[in-house]
């Protein structure tokens, strides 16, 4: 019977095998990712809206997602308002494709912005509704109303992400 010497400073190396996902499960996950998510981004012509849009592209969107750009106007039949809104939507859709490589759809809807956004969320059933805020104080929000606050309270079909406005100066984070 031979005796083995034990080294005092040597640690015992112990391990267990880890069971990884089978290839079929990985393929299923890959297919789910290819389908992507629907994400609504409420936009207007203001710098806080642009900041929220940029934030969504950088921090929220991933490949295969579809952005649904929603813009509320007082009158869809007014050609000046419609053309300006259409130009904004085309610009944002091109930026979304270039920056995050995501598809976009755009809808200019007549009506109260909060109600329009909630109605579109009910129609699309997105993973999230993203919008900016003007950064009004409590009293101004109560007196004039707040679209982001309205959506937060009334949008039942998706979580609402409210991106705080950036201080005046730099309009974009991209």
Tab-separated table of N, CA and C in Angstrom:
chain	number	residue	atom	x	y	z
A	1	UNK	N	0.844	-1.161	0.000
A	1	UNK	CA	0.000	0.000	0.000
A	1	UNK	C	0.899	1.236	0.000
A	2	UNK	N	0.759	2.009	-1.026
A	2	UNK	CA	1.591	3.203	-1.181
A	2	UNK	C	0.869	4.411	-0.615
A	3	UNK	N	1.563	5.238	0.043
A	3	UNK	CA	0.992	6.462	0.611
A	3	UNK	C	1.278	7.644	-0.315
A	4	UNK	N	0.254	8.481	-0.477
A	4	UNK	CA	0.432	9.679	-1.295
A	4	UNK	C	0.670	10.866	-0.379
A	5	UNK	N	1.548	11.710	-0.812
A	5	UNK	CA	1.786	12.911	-0.015
A	5	UNK	C	0.753	13.973	-0.386
A	6	UNK	N	0.277	14.670	0.576
A	6	UNK	CA	-0.719	15.714	0.356
A	6	UNK	C	-0.037	17.061	0.511
A	7	UNK	N	-0.230	17.904	-0.493
A	7	UNK	CA	0.329	19.246	-0.418
A	7	UNK	C	-0.687	20.145	0.276
A	8	UNK	N	-0.256	20.833	1.282
A	8	UNK	CA	-1.175	21.637	2.085
A	8	UNK	C	-1.716	22.852	1.341
A	9	UNK	N	-0.954	23.456	0.455
A	9	UNK	CA	-1.401	24.671	-0.219
A	9	UNK	C	-2.192	24.377	-1.495
A	10	UNK	N	-2.420	23.158	-1.849
A	10	UNK	CA	-3.145	22.799	-3.049
A	10	UNK	C	-4.633	22.637	-2.733
A	11	UNK	N	-5.500	23.336	-3.494
A	11	UNK	CA	-6.947	23.254	-3.278
A	11	UNK	C	-7.526	22.078	-4.053
A	12	UNK	N	-8.580	21.533	-3.548
A	12	UNK	CA	-9.277	20.450	-4.228
A	12	UNK	C	-10.098	21.063	-5.350
A	13	UNK	N	-9.976	20.522	-6.527
A	13	UNK	CA	-10.679	21.025	-7.701
A	13	UNK	C	-11.925	20.183	-7.920
A	14	UNK	N	-13.071	20.762	-7.708
A	14	UNK	CA	-14.313	20.010	-7.917
A	14	UNK	C	-15.177	20.754	-8.930
A	15	UNK	N	-15.978	20.008	-9.662
A	15	UNK	CA	-16.812	20.612	-10.695
A	15	UNK	C	-18.001	19.724	-10.996
A	16	UNK	N	-18.993	20.324	-11.666
A	16	UNK	CA	-20.168	19.581	-12.132
A	16	UNK	C	-20.462	19.995	-13.557
A	17	UNK	N	-20.956	19.073	-14.307
A	17	UNK	CA	-21.315	19.342	-15.699
A	17	UNK	C	-22.587	20.201	-15.747
A	18	UNK	N	-22.636	21.137	-16.681
A	18	UNK	CA	-23.807	21.998	-16.854
A	18	UNK	C	-24.563	21.521	-18.077
A	19	UNK	N	-25.851	21.307	-17.925
A	19	UNK	CA	-26.685	20.880	-19.036
A	19	UNK	C	-27.143	22.112	-19.817
A	20	UNK	N	-26.695	22.243	-21.046
A	20	UNK	CA	-27.050	23.392	-21.874
A	20	UNK	C	-28.294	23.094	-22.690
A	21	UNK	N	-28.893	24.165	-23.247
A	21	UNK	CA	-30.077	23.993	-24.084
A	21	UNK	C	-29.745	23.141	-25.298
A	22	UNK	N	-30.694	22.335	-25.692
A	22	UNK	CA	-30.508	21.528	-26.886
A	22	UNK	C	-30.607	22.424	-28.114
A	23	UNK	N	-30.107	21.972	-29.221
A	23	UNK	CA	-30.104	22.749	-30.452
A	23	UNK	C	-31.516	23.160	-30.860
A	24	UNK	N	-32.497	22.312	-30.687
A	24	UNK	CA	-33.871	22.634	-31.066
A	24	UNK	C	-34.387	23.833	-30.269
A	25	UNK	N	-34.051	23.888	-28.983
A	25	UNK	CA	-34.483	25.014	-28.160
A	25	UNK	C	-33.807	26.300	-28.603
A	26	UNK	N	-32.543	26.223	-28.986
A	26	UNK	CA	-31.838	27.402	-29.473
A	26	UNK	C	-32.434	27.881	-30.795
A	27	UNK	N	-32.781	26.952	-31.666
A	27	UNK	CA	-33.401	27.320	-32.943
A	27	UNK	C	-34.750	27.994	-32.720
A	28	UNK	N	-35.531	27.490	-31.754
A	28	UNK	CA	-36.821	28.097	-31.454
A	28	UNK	C	-36.619	29.540	-30.984
A	29	UNK	N	-35.640	29.755	-30.115
A	29	UNK	CA	-35.354	31.100	-29.619
A	29	UNK	C	-34.934	32.011	-30.772
A	30	UNK	N	-34.148	31.483	-31.691
A	30	UNK	CA	-33.682	32.261	-32.845
A	30	UNK	C	-34.877	32.686	-33.703
A	31	UNK	N	-35.830	31.776	-33.897
A	31	UNK	CA	-37.020	32.101	-34.676
A	31	UNK	C	-37.866	33.160	-33.977
A	32	UNK	N	-37.987	33.069	-32.650
A	32	UNK	CA	-38.747	34.065	-31.905
A	32	UNK	C	-38.117	35.440	-32.050
A	33	UNK	N	-36.801	35.499	-32.044
A	33	UNK	CA	-36.115	36.777	-32.204
A	33	UNK	C	-36.329	37.343	-33.594
A	34	UNK	N	-36.401	36.483	-34.598
A	34	UNK	CA	-36.607	36.959	-35.964
A	34	UNK	C	-37.954	37.645	-36.111
A	35	UNK	N	-38.935	37.217	-35.341
A	35	UNK	CA	-40.255	37.831	-35.429
A	35	UNK	C	-40.251	39.250	-34.887
A	36	UNK	N	-39.438	39.511	-33.887
A	36	UNK	CA	-39.329	40.851	-33.344
A	36	UNK	C	-40.550	41.283	-32.560
A	37	UNK	N	-40.478	42.511	-32.090
A	37	UNK	CA	-41.560	43.076	-31.284
A	37	UNK	C	-42.129	44.292	-31.996
A	38	UNK	N	-43.338	44.618	-31.649
A	38	UNK	CA	-43.951	45.865	-32.103
A	38	UNK	C	-43.758	46.888	-30.999
A	39	UNK	N	-43.283	48.074	-31.368
A	39	UNK	CA	-43.043	49.142	-30.404
A	39	UNK	C	-43.658	50.418	-30.949
A	40	UNK	N	-44.479	51.052	-30.140
A	40	UNK	CA	-45.052	52.340	-30.540
A	40	UNK	C	-44.181	53.451	-29.978
A	41	UNK	N	-43.841	54.405	-30.841
A	41	UNK	CA	-43.161	55.614	-30.397
A	41	UNK	C	-44.030	56.790	-30.817
A	42	UNK	N	-44.511	57.529	-29.816
A	42	UNK	CA	-45.313	58.718	-30.082
A	42	UNK	C	-44.372	59.875	-30.374
A	43	UNK	N	-44.574	60.541	-31.502
A	43	UNK	CA	-43.676	61.614	-31.911
A	43	UNK	C	-44.445	62.891	-32.209
A	44	UNK	N	-43.739	63.999	-32.043
A	44	UNK	CA	-44.227	65.297	-32.508
A	44	UNK	C	-43.015	66.071	-32.998
A	45	UNK	N	-43.152	67.360	-33.205
A	45	UNK	CA	-42.063	68.151	-33.772
A	45	UNK	C	-41.114	68.717	-32.719
A	46	UNK	N	-41.314	68.411	-31.457
A	46	UNK	CA	-40.513	68.992	-30.387
A	46	UNK	C	-39.213	68.253	-30.113
A	47	UNK	N	-38.261	68.929	-29.448
A	47	UNK	CA	-36.965	68.303	-29.141
A	47	UNK	C	-37.071	67.158	-28.136
A	48	UNK	N	-38.020	67.209	-27.207
A	48	UNK	CA	-38.157	66.113	-26.235
A	48	UNK	C	-38.678	64.847	-26.901
A	49	UNK	N	-39.506	65.011	-27.909
A	49	UNK	CA	-39.985	63.866	-28.671
A	49	UNK	C	-38.824	63.231	-29.442
A	50	UNK	N	-37.994	64.051	-30.027
A	50	UNK	CA	-36.821	63.549	-30.759
A	50	UNK	C	-35.863	62.846	-29.809
A	51	UNK	N	-35.701	63.396	-28.628
A	51	UNK	CA	-34.833	62.774	-27.628
A	51	UNK	C	-35.375	61.392	-27.231
A	52	UNK	N	-36.687	61.289	-27.032
A	52	UNK	CA	-37.301	60.003	-26.678
A	52	UNK	C	-37.144	59.001	-27.826
A	53	UNK	N	-37.296	59.474	-29.051
A	53	UNK	CA	-37.111	58.617	-30.228
A	53	UNK	C	-35.672	58.086	-30.268
A	54	UNK	N	-34.699	58.984	-30.093
A	54	UNK	CA	-33.294	58.578	-30.099
A	54	UNK	C	-33.001	57.601	-28.967
A	55	UNK	N	-33.560	57.859	-27.795
A	55	UNK	CA	-33.369	56.975	-26.649
A	55	UNK	C	-33.888	55.576	-26.975
A	56	UNK	N	-35.057	55.521	-27.589
A	56	UNK	CA	-35.656	54.226	-27.938
A	56	UNK	C	-34.775	53.463	-28.926
A	57	UNK	N	-34.226	54.162	-29.920
A	57	UNK	CA	-33.365	53.492	-30.903
A	57	UNK	C	-32.115	52.922	-30.247
A	58	UNK	N	-31.528	53.679	-29.337
A	58	UNK	CA	-30.269	53.259	-28.727
A	58	UNK	C	-30.471	52.222	-27.619
A	59	UNK	N	-31.465	52.435	-26.763
A	59	UNK	CA	-31.585	51.620	-25.551
A	59	UNK	C	-32.664	50.544	-25.592
A	60	UNK	N	-33.586	50.617	-26.532
A	60	UNK	CA	-34.730	49.714	-26.465
A	60	UNK	C	-34.854	48.798	-27.683
A	61	UNK	N	-34.617	49.333	-28.861
A	61	UNK	CA	-34.860	48.568	-30.091
A	61	UNK	C	-33.776	47.534	-30.343
A	62	UNK	N	-34.189	46.455	-31.001
A	62	UNK	CA	-33.250	45.432	-31.438
A	62	UNK	C	-33.670	44.958	-32.819
A	63	UNK	N	-32.782	44.213	-33.457
A	63	UNK	CA	-33.073	43.735	-34.809
A	63	UNK	C	-34.408	43.004	-34.851
A	64	UNK	N	-35.084	43.117	-35.964
A	64	UNK	CA	-36.362	42.464	-36.232
A	64	UNK	C	-37.544	43.149	-35.562
A	65	UNK	N	-37.326	44.189	-34.753
A	65	UNK	CA	-38.449	44.935	-34.185
A	65	UNK	C	-39.084	45.798	-35.270
A	66	UNK	N	-40.328	46.169	-35.041
A	66	UNK	CA	-41.024	47.106	-35.922
A	66	UNK	C	-41.469	48.296	-35.094
A	67	UNK	N	-41.037	49.478	-35.510
A	67	UNK	CA	-41.459	50.709	-34.844
A	67	UNK	C	-42.727	51.209	-35.501
A	68	UNK	N	-43.686	51.547	-34.687
A	68	UNK	CA	-44.918	52.147	-35.168
A	68	UNK	C	-44.894	53.591	-34.705
A	69	UNK	N	-44.580	54.499	-35.621
A	69	UNK	CA	-44.524	55.919	-35.291
A	69	UNK	C	-45.941	56.473	-35.337
A	70	UNK	N	-46.343	57.130	-34.250
A	70	UNK	CA	-47.702	57.687	-34.151
A	70	UNK	C	-47.584	59.177	-33.881
A	71	UNK	N	-48.293	59.950	-34.702
A	71	UNK	CA	-48.292	61.411	-34.546
A	71	UNK	C	-49.738	61.882	-34.566
A	72	UNK	N	-50.133	62.585	-33.521
A	72	UNK	CA	-51.508	63.101	-33.433
A	72	UNK	C	-51.548	64.542	-33.939
A	73	UNK	N	-52.544	64.831	-34.752
A	73	UNK	CA	-52.740	66.186	-35.279
A	73	UNK	C	-54.182	66.606	-35.060
A	74	UNK	N	-54.414	67.908	-35.150
A	74	UNK	CA	-55.776	68.415	-34.942
A	74	UNK	C	-56.661	68.189	-36.159
A	75	UNK	N	-56.056	68.175	-37.363
A	75	UNK	CA	-56.851	68.012	-38.573
A	75	UNK	C	-56.008	67.313	-39.642
A	76	UNK	N	-56.362	66.109	-39.995
A	76	UNK	CA	-55.625	65.338	-40.993
A	76	UNK	C	-55.821	65.925	-42.392
A	77	UNK	N	-56.948	66.575	-42.631
A	77	UNK	CA	-57.254	67.103	-43.964
A	77	UNK	C	-56.515	68.395	-44.285
A	78	UNK	N	-55.915	69.036	-43.285
A	78	UNK	CA	-55.128	70.249	-43.506
A	78	UNK	C	-53.818	69.849	-44.179
A	79	UNK	N	-53.628	70.233	-45.431
A	79	UNK	CA	-52.464	69.803	-46.215
A	79	UNK	C	-51.144	70.287	-45.636
A	80	UNK	N	-51.106	71.476	-45.098
A	80	UNK	CA	-49.864	72.010	-44.528
A	80	UNK	C	-49.442	71.171	-43.318
A	81	UNK	N	-50.402	70.903	-42.434
A	81	UNK	CA	-50.118	70.092	-41.247
A	81	UNK	C	-49.734	68.675	-41.660
A	82	UNK	N	-50.477	68.105	-42.599
A	82	UNK	CA	-50.205	66.734	-43.029
A	82	UNK	C	-48.824	66.618	-43.669
A	83	UNK	N	-48.475	67.545	-44.556
A	83	UNK	CA	-47.171	67.485	-45.238
A	83	UNK	C	-46.012	67.617	-44.258
A	84	UNK	N	-46.132	68.518	-43.288
A	84	UNK	CA	-45.074	68.672	-42.281
A	84	UNK	C	-44.949	67.397	-41.444
A	85	UNK	N	-46.076	66.809	-41.094
A	85	UNK	CA	-46.063	65.577	-40.306
A	85	UNK	C	-45.507	64.409	-41.113
A	86	UNK	N	-45.894	64.340	-42.364
A	86	UNK	CA	-45.397	63.272	-43.237
A	86	UNK	C	-43.877	63.376	-43.400
A	87	UNK	N	-43.373	64.577	-43.567
A	87	UNK	CA	-41.930	64.796	-43.696
A	87	UNK	C	-41.198	64.335	-42.430
A	88	UNK	N	-41.757	64.643	-41.268
A	88	UNK	CA	-41.179	64.204	-40.000
A	88	UNK	C	-41.132	62.681	-39.920
A	89	UNK	N	-42.227	62.037	-40.266
A	89	UNK	CA	-42.310	60.581	-40.177
A	89	UNK	C	-41.315	59.895	-41.119
A	90	UNK	N	-41.177	60.407	-42.328
A	90	UNK	CA	-40.230	59.823	-43.283
A	90	UNK	C	-38.811	59.971	-42.763
A	91	UNK	N	-38.486	61.139	-42.225
A	91	UNK	CA	-37.147	61.387	-41.674
A	91	UNK	C	-36.844	60.430	-40.522
A	92	UNK	N	-37.797	60.256	-39.608
A	92	UNK	CA	-37.589	59.374	-38.461
A	92	UNK	C	-37.494	57.910	-38.883
A	93	UNK	N	-38.301	57.503	-39.848
A	93	UNK	CA	-38.252	56.117	-40.328
A	93	UNK	C	-36.901	55.812	-40.967
A	94	UNK	N	-36.362	56.757	-41.730
A	94	UNK	CA	-35.042	56.567	-42.342
A	94	UNK	C	-33.957	56.486	-41.266
A	95	UNK	N	-34.060	57.330	-40.260
A	95	UNK	CA	-33.089	57.308	-39.166
A	95	UNK	C	-33.157	55.993	-38.399
A	96	UNK	N	-34.364	55.472	-38.176
A	96	UNK	CA	-34.525	54.196	-37.468
A	96	UNK	C	-33.869	53.063	-38.247
A	97	UNK	N	-34.005	53.095	-39.555
A	97	UNK	CA	-33.391	52.063	-40.388
A	97	UNK	C	-31.873	52.179	-40.357
A	98	UNK	N	-31.349	53.400	-40.447
A	98	UNK	CA	-29.900	53.593	-40.476
A	98	UNK	C	-29.242	53.316	-39.124
A	99	UNK	N	-29.879	53.748	-38.029
A	99	UNK	CA	-29.254	53.637	-36.706
A	99	UNK	C	-29.462	52.256	-36.085
A	100	UNK	N	-30.705	51.769	-36.092
A	100	UNK	CA	-31.019	50.527	-35.382
A	100	UNK	C	-31.377	49.372	-36.311
A	101	UNK	N	-31.418	49.621	-37.610
A	101	UNK	CA	-31.782	48.623	-38.614
A	101	UNK	C	-33.132	47.968	-38.294
A	102	UNK	N	-34.122	48.798	-37.999
A	102	UNK	CA	-35.473	48.309	-37.723
A	102	UNK	C	-36.438	48.889	-38.750
A	103	UNK	N	-37.487	48.142	-39.000
A	103	UNK	CA	-38.548	48.599	-39.895
A	103	UNK	C	-39.431	49.589	-39.166
A	104	UNK	N	-40.117	50.421	-39.935
A	104	UNK	CA	-41.027	51.391	-39.332
A	104	UNK	C	-42.321	51.449	-40.119
A	105	UNK	N	-43.385	51.727	-39.404
A	105	UNK	CA	-44.642	52.116	-40.017
A	105	UNK	C	-44.975	53.476	-39.416
A	106	UNK	N	-45.780	54.249	-40.106
A	106	UNK	CA	-46.107	55.578	-39.605
A	106	UNK	C	-47.600	55.830	-39.781
A	107	UNK	N	-48.172	56.482	-38.799
A	107	UNK	CA	-49.597	56.794	-38.849
A	107	UNK	C	-49.807	58.181	-38.268
A	108	UNK	N	-50.431	59.037	-39.045
A	108	UNK	CA	-50.815	60.369	-38.598
A	108	UNK	C	-52.297	60.297	-38.291
A	109	UNK	N	-52.640	60.537	-37.029
A	109	UNK	CA	-54.006	60.320	-36.572
A	109	UNK	C	-54.596	61.628	-36.056
A	110	UNK	N	-55.830	61.862	-36.407
A	110	UNK	CA	-56.528	63.059	-35.945
A	110	UNK	C	-57.127	62.803	-34.570
A	111	UNK	N	-56.887	63.732	-33.663
A	111	UNK	CA	-57.498	63.609	-32.348
A	111	UNK	C	-56.592	64.055	-31.224
A	112	UNK	N	-57.105	63.905	-30.004
A	112	UNK	CA	-56.363	64.233	-28.797
A	112	UNK	C	-55.175	63.280	-28.676
A	113	UNK	N	-53.949	63.801	-28.481
A	113	UNK	CA	-52.773	62.932	-28.484
A	113	UNK	C	-52.835	61.752	-27.512
A	114	UNK	N	-53.242	61.975	-26.285
A	114	UNK	CA	-53.303	60.884	-25.311
A	114	UNK	C	-54.256	59.785	-25.743
A	115	UNK	N	-55.435	60.175	-26.188
A	115	UNK	CA	-56.428	59.190	-26.626
A	115	UNK	C	-55.971	58.457	-27.881
A	116	UNK	N	-55.342	59.185	-28.802
A	116	UNK	CA	-54.834	58.575	-30.038
A	116	UNK	C	-53.782	57.514	-29.725
A	117	UNK	N	-52.847	57.848	-28.838
A	117	UNK	CA	-51.771	56.910	-28.496
A	117	UNK	C	-52.340	55.659	-27.838
A	118	UNK	N	-53.275	55.832	-26.909
A	118	UNK	CA	-53.877	54.671	-26.236
A	118	UNK	C	-54.683	53.819	-27.207
A	119	UNK	N	-55.388	54.457	-28.147
A	119	UNK	CA	-56.172	53.712	-29.136
A	119	UNK	C	-55.251	52.919	-30.072
A	120	UNK	N	-54.145	53.521	-30.461
A	120	UNK	CA	-53.183	52.812	-31.311
A	120	UNK	C	-52.551	51.644	-30.549
A	121	UNK	N	-52.275	51.841	-29.281
A	121	UNK	CA	-51.722	50.752	-28.465
A	121	UNK	C	-52.718	49.606	-28.359
A	122	UNK	N	-53.983	49.923	-28.237
A	122	UNK	CA	-55.018	48.886	-28.171
A	122	UNK	C	-55.097	48.130	-29.503
A	123	UNK	N	-54.927	48.823	-30.609
A	123	UNK	CA	-54.994	48.213	-31.938
A	123	UNK	C	-53.783	47.324	-32.214
A	124	UNK	N	-52.573	47.799	-31.855
A	124	UNK	CA	-51.339	47.104	-32.214
A	124	UNK	C	-50.918	46.068	-31.168
A	125	UNK	N	-51.234	46.308	-29.910
A	125	UNK	CA	-50.790	45.455	-28.797
A	125	UNK	C	-49.247	45.359	-28.780
A	126	UNK	N	-48.560	46.485	-28.607
A	126	UNK	CA	-47.095	46.496	-28.683
A	126	UNK	C	-46.434	45.973	-27.417
A	127	UNK	N	-45.127	45.772	-27.511
A	127	UNK	CA	-44.333	45.404	-26.337
A	127	UNK	C	-44.200	46.600	-25.407
A	128	UNK	N	-44.216	47.811	-25.975
A	128	UNK	CA	-44.115	49.028	-25.168
A	128	UNK	C	-44.584	50.234	-25.977
A	129	UNK	N	-45.009	51.256	-25.252
A	129	UNK	CA	-45.332	52.553	-25.832
A	129	UNK	C	-44.302	53.518	-25.257
A	130	UNK	N	-43.562	54.176	-26.143
A	130	UNK	CA	-42.498	55.083	-25.707
A	130	UNK	C	-42.856	56.500	-26.125
A	131	UNK	N	-42.753	57.417	-25.168
A	131	UNK	CA	-43.001	58.816	-25.476
A	131	UNK	C	-42.172	59.711	-24.585
A	132	UNK	N	-41.988	60.921	-25.051
A	132	UNK	CA	-41.229	61.903	-24.290
A	132	UNK	C	-42.161	62.710	-23.407
A	133	UNK	N	-41.564	63.572	-22.620
A	133	UNK	CA	-42.345	64.452	-21.759
A	133	UNK	C	-41.804	65.860	-21.884
A	134	UNK	N	-42.667	66.823	-21.718
A	134	UNK	CA	-42.237	68.219	-21.816
A	134	UNK	C	-41.552	68.696	-20.559
A	135	UNK	N	-41.683	67.960	-19.495
A	135	UNK	CA	-41.038	68.350	-18.249
A	135	UNK	C	-41.764	69.471	-17.533
A	136	UNK	N	-43.051	69.549	-17.738
A	136	UNK	CA	-43.839	70.562	-17.034
A	136	UNK	C	-43.882	70.254	-15.549
A	137	UNK	N	-44.095	71.265	-14.777
A	137	UNK	CA	-44.278	71.074	-13.347
A	137	UNK	C	-45.660	70.522	-13.051
A	138	UNK	N	-45.916	70.203	-11.799
A	138	UNK	CA	-47.177	69.600	-11.388
A	138	UNK	C	-48.364	70.506	-11.714
A	139	UNK	N	-48.258	71.789	-11.390
A	139	UNK	CA	-49.384	72.714	-11.591
A	139	UNK	C	-49.700	72.867	-13.075
A	140	UNK	N	-48.669	73.025	-13.916
A	140	UNK	CA	-48.900	73.135	-15.351
A	140	UNK	C	-49.520	71.868	-15.915
A	141	UNK	N	-49.081	70.713	-15.439
A	141	UNK	CA	-49.654	69.453	-15.919
A	141	UNK	C	-51.124	69.346	-15.560
A	142	UNK	N	-51.492	69.799	-14.351
A	142	UNK	CA	-52.884	69.739	-13.926
A	142	UNK	C	-53.727	70.710	-14.742
A	143	UNK	N	-53.222	71.919	-14.955
A	143	UNK	CA	-53.985	72.932	-15.680
A	143	UNK	C	-54.091	72.644	-17.171
A	144	UNK	N	-52.989	72.277	-17.795
A	144	UNK	CA	-52.970	72.081	-19.243
A	144	UNK	C	-53.125	70.621	-19.647
A	145	UNK	N	-52.908	69.718	-18.727
A	145	UNK	CA	-52.975	68.300	-19.058
A	145	UNK	C	-51.622	67.792	-19.519
A	146	UNK	N	-51.407	66.523	-19.364
A	146	UNK	CA	-50.140	65.913	-19.750
A	146	UNK	C	-50.439	64.647	-20.540
A	147	UNK	N	-49.919	64.598	-21.760
A	147	UNK	CA	-50.132	63.425	-22.609
A	147	UNK	C	-49.482	62.199	-21.984
A	148	UNK	N	-48.259	62.354	-21.491
A	148	UNK	CA	-47.569	61.201	-20.909
A	148	UNK	C	-48.289	60.682	-19.674
A	149	UNK	N	-48.797	61.592	-18.850
A	149	UNK	CA	-49.538	61.173	-17.662
A	149	UNK	C	-50.850	60.483	-18.050
A	150	UNK	N	-51.526	61.013	-19.056
A	150	UNK	CA	-52.765	60.393	-19.536
A	150	UNK	C	-52.493	58.968	-20.027
A	151	UNK	N	-51.437	58.810	-20.823
A	151	UNK	CA	-51.105	57.483	-21.354
A	151	UNK	C	-50.723	56.521	-20.243
A	152	UNK	N	-49.969	57.019	-19.280
A	152	UNK	CA	-49.551	56.160	-18.171
A	152	UNK	C	-50.772	55.623	-17.415
A	153	UNK	N	-51.790	56.447	-17.250
A	153	UNK	CA	-52.978	56.034	-16.500
A	153	UNK	C	-53.975	55.229	-17.328
A	154	UNK	N	-54.039	55.467	-18.637
A	154	UNK	CA	-55.114	54.891	-19.445
A	154	UNK	C	-54.693	53.836	-20.455
A	155	UNK	N	-53.422	53.675	-20.713
A	155	UNK	CA	-52.976	52.675	-21.684
A	155	UNK	C	-52.894	51.322	-20.971
A	156	UNK	N	-53.838	50.456	-21.262
A	156	UNK	CA	-53.929	49.167	-20.568
A	156	UNK	C	-53.321	48.008	-21.356
A	157	UNK	N	-53.002	48.213	-22.635
A	157	UNK	CA	-52.550	47.088	-23.452
A	157	UNK	C	-51.036	46.956	-23.556
A	158	UNK	N	-50.288	47.899	-22.973
A	158	UNK	CA	-48.826	47.819	-23.048
A	158	UNK	C	-48.211	48.698	-21.967
A	159	UNK	N	-46.991	48.358	-21.545
A	159	UNK	CA	-46.301	49.246	-20.611
A	159	UNK	C	-45.933	50.558	-21.305
A	160	UNK	N	-45.965	51.627	-20.562
A	160	UNK	CA	-45.654	52.944	-21.104
A	160	UNK	C	-44.287	53.364	-20.559
A	161	UNK	N	-43.384	53.712	-21.468
A	161	UNK	CA	-42.055	54.187	-21.097
A	161	UNK	C	-42.025	55.685	-21.369
A	162	UNK	N	-41.854	56.461	-20.307
A	162	UNK	CA	-41.799	57.914	-20.450
A	162	UNK	C	-40.348	58.331	-20.307
A	163	UNK	N	-39.803	58.869	-21.382
A	163	UNK	CA	-38.407	59.295	-21.397
A	163	UNK	C	-38.367	60.756	-20.964
A	164	UNK	N	-37.680	61.052	-19.867
A	164	UNK	CA	-37.618	62.440	-19.410
A	164	UNK	C	-36.969	63.330	-20.461
A	165	UNK	N	-37.458	64.557	-20.559
A	165	UNK	CA	-36.902	65.493	-21.533
A	165	UNK	C	-35.484	65.889	-21.182
A	166	UNK	N	-34.745	66.186	-22.197
A	166	UNK	CA	-33.372	66.643	-21.995
A	166	UNK	C	-33.387	68.163	-21.919
A	167	UNK	N	-32.488	68.721	-21.143
A	167	UNK	CA	-32.424	70.171	-21.017
A	167	UNK	C	-32.224	70.810	-22.388
A	168	UNK	N	-32.679	72.039	-22.528
A	168	UNK	CA	-32.544	72.762	-23.784
A	168	UNK	C	-31.080	72.808	-24.204
A	169	UNK	N	-30.866	72.731	-25.478
A	169	UNK	CA	-29.498	72.746	-25.985
A	169	UNK	C	-29.313	71.629	-26.984
A	170	UNK	N	-28.903	70.475	-26.531
A	170	UNK	CA	-28.659	69.351	-27.394
A	170	UNK	C	-29.966	68.613	-27.657
A	171	UNK	N	-30.402	68.569	-28.916
A	171	UNK	CA	-31.684	67.954	-29.248
A	171	UNK	C	-31.604	66.441	-29.384
A	172	UNK	N	-30.422	65.915	-29.680
A	172	UNK	CA	-30.325	64.498	-30.015
A	172	UNK	C	-29.189	63.841	-29.250
A	173	UNK	N	-29.347	62.548	-28.977
A	173	UNK	CA	-28.266	61.804	-28.327
A	173	UNK	C	-27.530	60.923	-29.327
A	174	UNK	N	-27.967	60.935	-30.557
A	174	UNK	CA	-27.290	60.132	-31.583
A	174	UNK	C	-26.218	60.978	-32.251
